[in-house]
Coordinates of C-alpha atoms in Angstrom, one line a residue:
M1 CA 1.0 -62.2 2.9
S2 CA -0.1 -65.4 4.2
G3 CA 3.1 -65.4 5.9
V4 CA 2.8 -62.2 7.3
G5 CA -0.5 -62.0 8.5
T6 CA -0.2 -65.2 10.6
A7 CA 3.0 -63.5 12.0
I8 CA 0.4 -60.4 13.1
G9 CA -2.1 -62.7 14.4
G10 CA 0.3 -64.7 16.3
L11 CA 1.6 -62.1 18.0
L12 CA -1.3 -60.6 18.8
T13 CA -3.0 -64.0 20.0
I14 CA 0.2 -64.4 22.4
T15 CA -0.3 -60.4 23.3
S16 CA -4.0 -61.7 24.2
I17 CA -3.2 -64.6 26.2
F18 CA 0.1 -62.1 28.4
L19 CA -2.6 -59.7 28.7
T20 CA -5.3 -62.6 30.4
I21 CA -2.4 -63.8 32.4
V22 CA -1.1 -60.5 33.9
V23 CA -4.4 -59.0 34.6
T24 CA -6.7 -62.5 36.0
L25 CA -3.6 -63.9 38.1
S26 CA -2.0 -60.9 38.8
W27 CA -4.3 -58.7 39.1
T28 CA -7.0 -60.3 41.2
N29 CA -7.9 -63.2 42.7
G30 CA -8.5 -65.6 39.1
Y31 CA -11.7 -63.7 39.1
F32 CA -13.5 -66.0 35.7
W33 CA -15.5 -62.9 34.5
L34 CA -12.6 -61.3 33.3
V35 CA -10.8 -64.3 31.2
S36 CA -14.3 -64.9 29.5
F37 CA -13.0 -61.7 27.4
W38 CA -10.7 -63.7 26.3
L39 CA -12.9 -66.5 25.3
F40 CA -15.4 -64.4 23.4
G41 CA -12.5 -63.4 21.8
L42 CA -11.0 -67.0 21.0
L43 CA -14.1 -68.2 19.3
G44 CA -14.6 -64.9 18.0
G45 CA -11.6 -64.8 15.7
L46 CA -12.3 -68.3 15.1
A47 CA -15.4 -67.3 13.3
L48 CA -13.8 -64.3 11.8
G49 CA -11.2 -66.4 10.4
N50 CA -13.5 -68.9 8.7
L51 CA -15.0 -66.3 6.5
N52 CA -12.3 -66.4 4.4
S53 CA -12.6 -70.3 3.5
R54 CA -13.3 -71.8 0.4
K55 CA -17.1 -73.1 2.1
A56 CA -17.9 -69.3 3.1
R57 CA -16.8 -68.0 -0.5
T58 CA -18.8 -70.8 -2.4
R59 CA -22.3 -70.7 -0.1
N60 CA -24.1 -67.7 1.0
T61 CA -25.0 -69.7 4.5
Y62 CA -22.4 -70.1 5.3
K63 CA -20.5 -67.2 5.1
Q64 CA -23.9 -65.2 6.5
E65 CA -23.5 -68.1 9.4
Y66 CA -19.8 -67.6 10.3
L67 CA -20.5 -63.6 10.0
A68 CA -23.7 -63.7 12.7
Y69 CA -20.8 -65.6 15.5
A70 CA -18.1 -63.7 14.8
S71 CA -20.5 -60.3 15.0
I72 CA -22.3 -62.4 18.1
F73 CA -19.1 -62.6 19.8
L74 CA -18.0 -59.1 19.4
G75 CA -21.1 -57.4 20.4
A76 CA -20.6 -59.7 23.4
I77 CA -17.0 -58.1 23.9
I78 CA -18.6 -54.6 23.9
L79 CA -21.3 -55.4 25.8
M80 CA -19.8 -57.5 28.8
G81 CA -17.1 -53.9 28.6
I82 CA -19.6 -51.8 28.8
A83 CA -22.0 -53.4 31.9
F84 CA -18.4 -53.5 33.3
L85 CA -17.4 -50.7 33.0
L86 CA -20.9 -48.6 34.1
G87 CA -21.8 -50.8 36.9
L88 CA -19.8 -53.5 37.4
L89 CA -16.4 -52.0 38.6
G90 CA -17.4 -53.2 42.3
N91 CA -17.0 -56.7 41.9
V92 CA -13.6 -56.2 40.5
D93 CA -12.8 -54.3 43.3
A94 CA -13.8 -57.0 46.0
V95 CA -11.4 -58.9 44.0
R96 CA -8.3 -57.3 43.3
K97 CA -5.1 -57.1 44.7
P98 CA -4.4 -54.3 46.6
D99 CA -1.0 -53.8 44.6
A100 CA -2.6 -54.2 41.0
P101 CA -3.9 -50.8 39.2
S102 CA -7.4 -49.3 39.4
S103 CA -10.7 -51.4 38.2
S104 CA -10.9 -49.8 35.5
I105 CA -8.0 -50.2 34.5
I106 CA -8.1 -53.8 34.6
V107 CA -11.7 -54.0 33.2
W108 CA -10.2 -51.7 29.4
L109 CA -7.1 -54.3 29.6
S110 CA -9.0 -57.8 29.8
I111 CA -11.5 -56.3 27.0
A112 CA -8.5 -55.8 24.9
S113 CA -7.1 -58.6 25.2
G114 CA -10.6 -59.8 24.5
L115 CA -10.5 -57.5 20.8
T116 CA -6.1 -59.1 20.7
A117 CA -7.6 -62.3 20.5
Y118 CA -10.2 -62.0 17.9
F119 CA -8.5 -59.5 15.5
G120 CA -4.9 -62.2 16.4
V121 CA -6.9 -65.5 15.6
G122 CA -8.9 -64.0 13.1
L123 CA -5.6 -63.6 10.9
V124 CA -4.4 -67.1 12.3
V125 CA -7.4 -68.6 10.8
A126 CA -7.4 -67.2 8.1
N127 CA -4.7 -67.2 6.6
I128 CA -4.8 -70.8 7.3
V129 CA -7.9 -71.7 5.2
A130 CA -7.5 -69.6 2.6
P131 CA -6.9 -71.5 -1.0
E132 CA -3.9 -71.9 -2.5
T133 CA -2.7 -69.6 -5.3
A134 CA -1.1 -69.9 -8.4
Y135 CA 1.8 -67.5 -7.5

């Protein structure tokens, strides 16, 4: 499955990069907080993928550490998305370009870019660090 998992993860990662570029550069005036969704997804995906490493499989402390990092970044994506949707849409509306969709659509797409980066990078890294099998 390593080839299929890497291909799916690569497609998800490319999709996340595309969403981030469209949302941040095309629809807003370079609003950094929307890029942070993608950054949190990237860092969380690295930790998520390392759960499949030999280090995490043999030592429980590494497994707990990687799981904590992955959980922190997933929680950051979700909680930051809730914060934007419940109270910070005015900030997005202030930097939104006139021909862009509504602020809530921009925030939802930013959340989607973070989550696709999280799972895409996680799949790619998990397949890279997976131990070799004798198949």
